[in-house]
PDB file of C-alpha atoms in Angstrom:
ATOM      1  CA  MET L   1      -4.043   8.456   8.171  1.00 59.00           C
ATOM      2  CA  PHE L   2      -3.616   6.866  11.848  1.00 62.00           C
ATOM      3  CA  ARG L   3      -0.391   8.407  12.723  1.00 62.00           C
ATOM      4  CA  SER L   4      -1.920  10.773  14.933  1.00 63.00           C
ATOM      5  CA  THR L   5      -4.004   8.310  16.573  1.00 70.00           C
ATOM      6  CA  TYR L   6      -3.169   6.599  20.274  1.00 64.00           C
ATOM      7  CA  GLN L   7      -2.511   3.109  18.810  1.00 71.00           C
ATOM      8  CA  THR L   8      -2.897   0.180  21.359  1.00 71.00           C
ATOM      9  CA  GLY L   9      -5.007  -2.656  21.278  1.00 82.00           C
ATOM     10  CA  PHE L  10      -7.083  -2.747  17.523  1.00 88.00           C
ATOM     11  CA  ILE L  11      -7.304  -0.881  14.771  1.00 81.00           C
ATOM     12  CA  SER L  12      -9.741  -2.147  12.079  1.00 86.00           C
ATOM     13  CA  VAL L  13      -9.410  -0.801   8.631  1.00 89.00           C
ATOM     14  CA  PHE L  14     -11.975  -2.603   7.077  1.00 91.00           C
ATOM     15  CA  TYR L  15     -15.171  -4.246   8.438  1.00 89.00           C
ATOM     16  CA  SER L  16     -17.690  -5.617   5.924  1.00 92.00           C
ATOM     17  CA  ILE L  17     -20.909  -4.671   8.221  1.00 89.00           C
ATOM     18  CA  GLY L  18     -21.898  -0.822   8.249  1.00 81.00           C
ATOM     19  CA  SER L  19     -23.100   1.836   5.677  1.00 85.00           C
ATOM     20  CA  ASP L  20     -20.004   2.339   4.117  1.00 89.00           C
ATOM     21  CA  PRO L  21     -16.961  -0.635   4.684  1.00 90.00           C
ATOM     22  CA  LEU L  22     -14.737   0.922   1.822  1.00 90.00           C
ATOM     23  CA  GLN L  23     -14.767   4.225   3.121  1.00 87.00           C
ATOM     24  CA  LEU L  24     -10.787   4.277   3.354  1.00 88.00           C
ATOM     25  CA  TRP L  25     -10.346   2.040   0.254  1.00 90.00           C
ATOM     26  CA  ASP L  26     -10.295   2.458  -3.524  1.00 89.00           C
ATOM     27  CA  SER L  27     -11.797  -0.559  -5.668  1.00 92.00           C
ATOM     28  CA  LYS L  28     -10.755  -1.923  -8.994  1.00 90.00           C
ATOM     29  CA  SER L  29     -12.805  -4.486 -11.208  1.00 89.00           C
ATOM     30  CA  GLU L  30     -12.023  -4.400 -14.716  1.00 87.00           C
ATOM     31  CA  ASP L  31     -13.432  -8.121 -15.547  1.00 86.00           C
ATOM     32  CA  GLY L  32     -14.811  -9.356 -12.039  1.00 88.00           C
ATOM     33  CA  SER L  33     -16.709  -7.509  -9.385  1.00 92.00           C
ATOM     34  CA  VAL L  34     -15.931  -6.052  -5.932  1.00 94.00           C
ATOM     35  CA  GLU L  35     -19.581  -6.312  -3.851  1.00 94.00           C
ATOM     36  CA  ARG L  36     -21.408  -7.023  -0.695  1.00 95.00           C
ATOM     37  CA  LEU L  37     -23.503 -10.162  -0.341  1.00 95.00           C
ATOM     38  CA  LEU L  38     -24.510 -12.445   2.263  1.00 94.00           C
ATOM     39  CA  ASP L  39     -22.595 -14.966   2.909  1.00 94.00           C
ATOM     40  CA  GLU L  40     -24.404 -18.505   3.348  1.00 93.00           C
ATOM     41  CA  ASP L  41     -21.985 -19.707   6.357  1.00 92.00           C
ATOM     42  CA  LEU L  42     -21.417 -16.394   8.282  1.00 90.00           C
ATOM     43  CA  LYS L  43     -25.226 -15.503   7.844  1.00 90.00           C
ATOM     44  CA  SER L  44     -23.731 -12.205   7.383  1.00 90.00           C
ATOM     45  CA  THR L  45     -22.895  -9.516   4.890  1.00 93.00           C
ATOM     46  CA  VAL L  46     -19.484  -9.537   3.617  1.00 95.00           C
ATOM     47  CA  LEU L  47     -17.215  -8.507   0.753  1.00 96.00           C
ATOM     48  CA  GLU L  48     -16.661 -10.318  -2.103  1.00 95.00           C
ATOM     49  CA  LEU L  49     -13.509  -9.947  -4.564  1.00 95.00           C
ATOM     50  CA  LYS L  50     -14.474 -12.272  -7.743  1.00 94.00           C
ATOM     51  CA  GLY L  51     -12.079 -11.726 -11.412  1.00 89.00           C
ATOM     52  CA  ALA L  52     -10.565 -13.618 -13.620  1.00 84.00           C
ATOM     53  CA  SER L  53      -7.056 -12.406 -12.792  1.00 83.00           C
ATOM     54  CA  VAL L  54      -5.626 -11.433  -9.301  1.00 83.00           C
ATOM     55  CA  VAL L  55      -4.452  -8.390 -11.584  1.00 86.00           C
ATOM     56  CA  THR L  56      -7.401  -6.585 -12.659  1.00 88.00           C
ATOM     57  CA  THR L  57      -9.681  -7.149  -9.546  1.00 92.00           C
ATOM     58  CA  SER L  58      -8.713  -5.484  -6.321  1.00 93.00           C
ATOM     59  CA  ILE L  59      -9.277  -3.348  -3.292  1.00 94.00           C
ATOM     60  CA  GLN L  60      -6.536  -0.792  -2.221  1.00 93.00           C
ATOM     61  CA  CYS L  61      -6.302   1.313   1.228  1.00 91.00           C
ATOM     62  CA  PRO L  62      -5.228   4.191   1.670  1.00 88.00           C
ATOM     63  CA  ARG L  63      -7.513   5.424  -1.251  1.00 80.00           C
ATOM     64  CA  GLN L  64      -5.081   6.915  -3.830  1.00 76.00           C
ATOM     65  CA  LYS L  65      -7.120  10.328  -4.602  1.00 67.00           C
ATOM     66  CA  LEU L  66      -5.459  10.934  -0.959  1.00 57.00           C
ATOM     67  CA  GLY L  67      -2.394  11.178  -2.559  1.00 59.00           C
ATOM     68  CA  PRO L  68       0.154   8.225  -3.602  1.00 57.00           C
ATOM     69  CA  LEU L  69       2.368   8.803  -0.929  1.00 61.00           C
ATOM     70  CA  ARG L  70       0.028   8.788   1.811  1.00 76.00           C
ATOM     71  CA  SER L  71       0.833   6.122   4.309  1.00 85.00           C
ATOM     72  CA  LEU L  72      -1.890   4.378   6.870  1.00 89.00           C
ATOM     73  CA  GLY L  73       0.917   5.280   9.719  1.00 87.00           C
ATOM     74  CA  ILE L  74      -0.323   2.195  11.588  1.00 89.00           C
ATOM     75  CA  THR L  75       2.190   1.020  14.014  1.00 94.00           C
ATOM     76  CA  LEU L  76       0.812  -2.068  15.390  1.00 94.00           C
ATOM     77  CA  PRO L  77       2.766  -5.109  14.194  1.00 96.00           C
ATOM     78  CA  TYR L  78       0.261  -8.090  13.467  1.00 96.00           C
ATOM     79  CA  MET L  79      -1.991  -7.714  10.494  1.00 96.00           C
ATOM     80  CA  VAL L  80      -5.139  -9.990  10.647  1.00 94.00           C
ATOM     81  CA  PHE L  81      -7.775 -10.864   7.568  1.00 94.00           C
ATOM     82  CA  LEU L  82     -10.724 -12.560   8.409  1.00 94.00           C
ATOM     83  CA  VAL L  83     -11.137 -14.089   4.808  1.00 96.00           C
ATOM     84  CA  LYS L  84     -13.014 -16.645   2.996  1.00 96.00           C
ATOM     85  CA  ASN L  85     -11.235 -19.444   0.718  1.00 95.00           C
ATOM     86  CA  MET L  86     -12.952 -19.456  -2.710  1.00 95.00           C
ATOM     87  CA  GLU L  87     -10.853 -21.856  -3.988  1.00 93.00           C
ATOM     88  CA  GLN L  88      -9.462 -19.610  -6.544  1.00 93.00           C
ATOM     89  CA  PRO L  89      -6.189 -17.588  -6.643  1.00 93.00           C
ATOM     90  CA  CYS L  90      -6.209 -14.957  -4.786  1.00 95.00           C
ATOM     91  CA  SER L  91      -3.179 -12.472  -2.500  1.00 96.00           C
ATOM     92  CA  PHE L  92      -2.722 -10.151   0.336  1.00 96.00           C
ATOM     93  CA  GLU L  93      -0.044  -7.727  -0.187  1.00 96.00           C
ATOM     94  CA  VAL L  94       1.100  -5.272   2.710  1.00 97.00           C
ATOM     95  CA  GLN L  95       3.702  -2.328   2.248  1.00 96.00           C
ATOM     96  CA  VAL L  96       5.796  -1.401   5.241  1.00 96.00           C
ATOM     97  CA  LEU L  97       8.290   1.136   6.705  1.00 95.00           C
ATOM     98  CA  ASP L  98      11.043  -0.353   8.602  1.00 96.00           C
ATOM     99  CA  SER L  99      13.611   0.927  11.203  1.00 97.00           C
ATOM    100  CA  LYS L 100      15.720   1.910   8.123  1.00 96.00           C
ATOM    101  CA  ASN L 101      13.302   3.907   6.414  1.00 95.00           C
ATOM    102  CA  GLU L 102      13.256   1.632   3.575  1.00 95.00           C
ATOM    103  CA  ARG L 103       9.708   0.637   2.009  1.00 95.00           C
ATOM    104  CA  ARG L 104       8.962  -3.117   1.747  1.00 96.00           C
ATOM    105  CA  ARG L 105       6.221  -5.247   0.484  1.00 97.00           C
ATOM    106  CA  PHE L 106       5.047  -8.520   1.421  1.00 97.00           C
ATOM    107  CA  ARG L 107       2.921 -10.616  -0.634  1.00 97.00           C
ATOM    108  CA  ALA L 108       1.286 -13.552   0.124  1.00 96.00           C
ATOM    109  CA  SER L 109      -0.356 -15.654  -2.598  1.00 96.00           C
ATOM    110  CA  THR L 110      -2.582 -18.936  -2.731  1.00 95.00           C
ATOM    111  CA  PHE L 111      -0.473 -19.399  -5.999  1.00 94.00           C
ATOM    112  CA  GLN L 112       3.147 -18.977  -5.107  1.00 94.00           C
ATOM    113  CA  LYS L 113       4.740 -22.339  -4.517  1.00 95.00           C
ATOM    114  CA  LYS L 114       7.610 -20.810  -2.541  1.00 96.00           C
ATOM    115  CA  VAL L 115       9.545 -17.539  -0.790  1.00 96.00           C
ATOM    116  CA  LYS L 116      10.957 -15.370  -2.964  1.00 96.00           C
ATOM    117  CA  THR L 117      12.557 -12.251  -2.182  1.00 95.00           C
ATOM    118  CA  ASN L 118      14.701  -9.400  -3.333  1.00 94.00           C
ATOM    119  CA  GLU L 119      15.151  -5.844  -1.592  1.00 92.00           C
ATOM    120  CA  ALA L 120      11.714  -4.451  -2.184  1.00 91.00           C
ATOM    121  CA  ILE L 121       9.379  -7.545  -1.997  1.00 96.00           C
ATOM    122  CA  THR L 122       9.166 -10.985  -0.318  1.00 97.00           C
ATOM    123  CA  ALA L 123       6.759 -13.371  -2.277  1.00 97.00           C
ATOM    124  CA  MET L 124       5.308 -16.221  -0.098  1.00 96.00           C
ATOM    125  CA  PRO L 125       2.821 -18.788  -0.028  1.00 97.00           C
ATOM    126  CA  LEU L 126      -0.935 -18.490   1.335  1.00 96.00           C
ATOM    127  CA  LYS L 127      -2.176 -21.879   2.483  1.00 95.00           C
ATOM    128  CA  LEU L 128      -5.935 -21.335   3.243  1.00 95.00           C
ATOM    129  CA  SER L 129      -8.149 -24.070   4.831  1.00 94.00           C
ATOM    130  CA  PRO L 130     -11.497 -24.835   2.855  1.00 95.00           C
ATOM    131  CA  GLY L 131     -14.271 -22.177   4.325  1.00 94.00           C
ATOM    132  CA  TRP L 132     -13.352 -19.148   6.442  1.00 94.00           C
ATOM    133  CA  ASN L 133      -9.815 -18.360   8.132  1.00 94.00           C
ATOM    134  CA  HIS L 134      -8.264 -16.409  10.439  1.00 91.00           C
ATOM    135  CA  VAL L 135      -5.303 -15.260   9.081  1.00 93.00           C
ATOM    136  CA  GLN L 136      -2.372 -13.353  10.946  1.00 93.00           C
ATOM    137  CA  PHE L 137       0.379 -11.503   9.702  1.00 96.00           C
ATOM    138  CA  ASN L 138       3.416 -10.804  12.227  1.00 97.00           C
ATOM    139  CA  LEU L 139       5.072  -7.928  10.302  1.00 97.00           C
ATOM    140  CA  ASP L 140       7.662  -7.280  12.671  1.00 97.00           C
ATOM    141  CA  GLU L 141       9.004 -10.730  12.543  1.00 96.00           C
ATOM    142  CA  PHE L 142       8.888 -10.714   8.602  1.00 97.00           C
ATOM    143  CA  LEU L 143      11.113  -7.844   8.690  1.00 97.00           C
ATOM    144  CA  HIS L 144      13.627  -9.311  10.838  1.00 96.00           C
ATOM    145  CA  THR L 145      13.456 -12.705   9.261  1.00 96.00           C
ATOM    146  CA  TRP L 146      14.038 -11.177   5.533  1.00 96.00           C
ATOM    147  CA  TYR L 147      15.646  -7.960   6.063  1.00 96.00           C
ATOM    148  CA  SER L 148      17.102  -8.057   9.595  1.00 97.00           C
ATOM    149  CA  THR L 149      15.201  -4.593  10.077  1.00 97.00           C
ATOM    150  CA  ARG L 150      12.576  -3.801  12.398  1.00 97.00           C
ATOM    151  CA  TYR L 151       8.780  -2.899  11.742  1.00 96.00           C
ATOM    152  CA  LYS L 152       7.953   1.289  11.916  1.00 96.00           C
ATOM    153  CA  GLU L 153       4.951   1.434  10.274  1.00 95.00           C
ATOM    154  CA  THR L 154       2.221   0.088   7.698  1.00 96.00           C
ATOM    155  CA  VAL L 155       1.968   2.253   4.739  1.00 94.00           C
ATOM    156  CA  HIS L 156      -0.457   0.384   2.097  1.00 94.00           C
ATOM    157  CA  ILE L 157      -2.440  -2.468   2.050  1.00 96.00           C
ATOM    158  CA  GLN L 158      -3.885  -4.411  -1.259  1.00 95.00           C
ATOM    159  CA  VAL L 159      -6.217  -7.283  -1.668  1.00 96.00           C
ATOM    160  CA  HIS L 160      -6.518  -9.217  -4.755  1.00 95.00           C
ATOM    161  CA  ALA L 161      -9.442 -11.598  -6.024  1.00 92.00           C
ATOM    162  CA  THR L 162     -10.851 -14.064  -5.514  1.00 93.00           C
ATOM    163  CA  CYS L 163     -11.907 -14.261  -1.663  1.00 95.00           C
ATOM    164  CA  ARG L 164     -14.217 -13.113   0.732  1.00 96.00           C
ATOM    165  CA  LEU L 165     -13.509 -10.508   3.396  1.00 96.00           C
ATOM    166  CA  ARG L 166     -15.171 -10.200   6.857  1.00 94.00           C
ATOM    167  CA  ARG L 167     -12.727  -7.986   8.428  1.00 93.00           C
ATOM    168  CA  ILE L 168      -9.122  -6.470   8.275  1.00 95.00           C
ATOM    169  CA  TYR L 169      -7.540  -5.394  11.477  1.00 93.00           C
ATOM    170  CA  PHE L 170      -4.336  -4.767  13.153  1.00 94.00           C
ATOM    171  CA  THR L 171      -3.222  -5.334  16.946  1.00 93.00           C
ATOM    172  CA  ASP L 172      -0.530  -5.088  19.139  1.00 91.00           C
ATOM    173  CA  VAL L 173      -0.124  -8.297  20.363  1.00 86.00           C
ATOM    174  CA  ALA L 174      -0.956 -12.007  18.894  1.00 89.00           C
ATOM    175  CA  ARG L 175      -4.279 -13.187  20.165  1.00 85.00           C
ATOM    176  CA  PRO L 176      -6.106 -16.561  19.554  1.00 83.00           C
ATOM    177  CA  GLU L 177      -9.480 -16.281  18.458  1.00 81.00           C
ATOM    178  CA  SER L 178     -11.084 -17.139  22.166  1.00 83.00           C
ATOM    179  CA  ASP L 179      -9.399 -13.968  23.617  1.00 84.00           C
ATOM    180  CA  LEU L 180     -10.463 -11.533  20.978  1.00 84.00           C
ATOM    181  CA  PRO L 181     -13.621  -8.898  21.403  1.00 84.00           C
ATOM    182  CA  PRO L 182     -16.602 -10.403  19.853  1.00 81.00           C
ATOM    183  CA  GLU L 183     -16.879  -7.881  17.227  1.00 82.00           C
ATOM    184  CA  PHE L 184     -13.512  -9.243  16.144  1.00 84.00           C
ATOM    185  CA  ARG L 185     -14.057 -12.855  16.287  1.00 82.00           C
ATOM    186  CA  LEU L 186     -15.379 -14.903  12.981  1.00 78.00           C
ATOM    187  CA  PHE L 187     -18.417 -16.515  14.092  1.00 73.00           C
ATOM    188  CA  VAL L 188     -19.369 -19.558  11.900  1.00 58.00           C
ATOM    189  CA  PRO L 189     -22.988 -20.472  13.311  1.00 53.00           C
ATOM    190  CA  GLU L 190     -23.909 -23.904  14.008  1.00 56.00           C
ATOM    191  CA  LYS L 191     -25.595 -25.949  11.004  1.00 50.00           C
TER     192      LYS L 191
END
């Protein structure tokens, strides 16, 4: 999808504000909901994934109707989520292509207690603070640590209920929130 795009700085794959934030995404909700609503803390529209199970309510990018082998083709190594902790289980999964042309998955979950890894997937704990969080994954570091390979590109992303999302983006370097452009910051109004 983005392979032929010049990639530097930032690439946003989800932003809750706009006419069609799920344009690149498929959603699944068997016993819950995926809906836009006004977040009381941000005073802004966000996407809420809510469900009885992380298995039955999710969003994924790219859309599967584009083809199951379709890759996002994003080469920027830092993936960032602006996510609200809803005090319920949630997980984020990213599939990447490494320097050996192997597809690897990383799943970070609030219910995972310790890191478990095999040739195909690494599952790791995700600790979210109360309220809104700026979560950053260094995909190159993950691959180097667990597979002794290097990051080539991101293939696929999944987000599983229950959480609220403001934005998901990729960037070329790690940046503190204070160095981000205003549209990539997580503003929480003063009460």
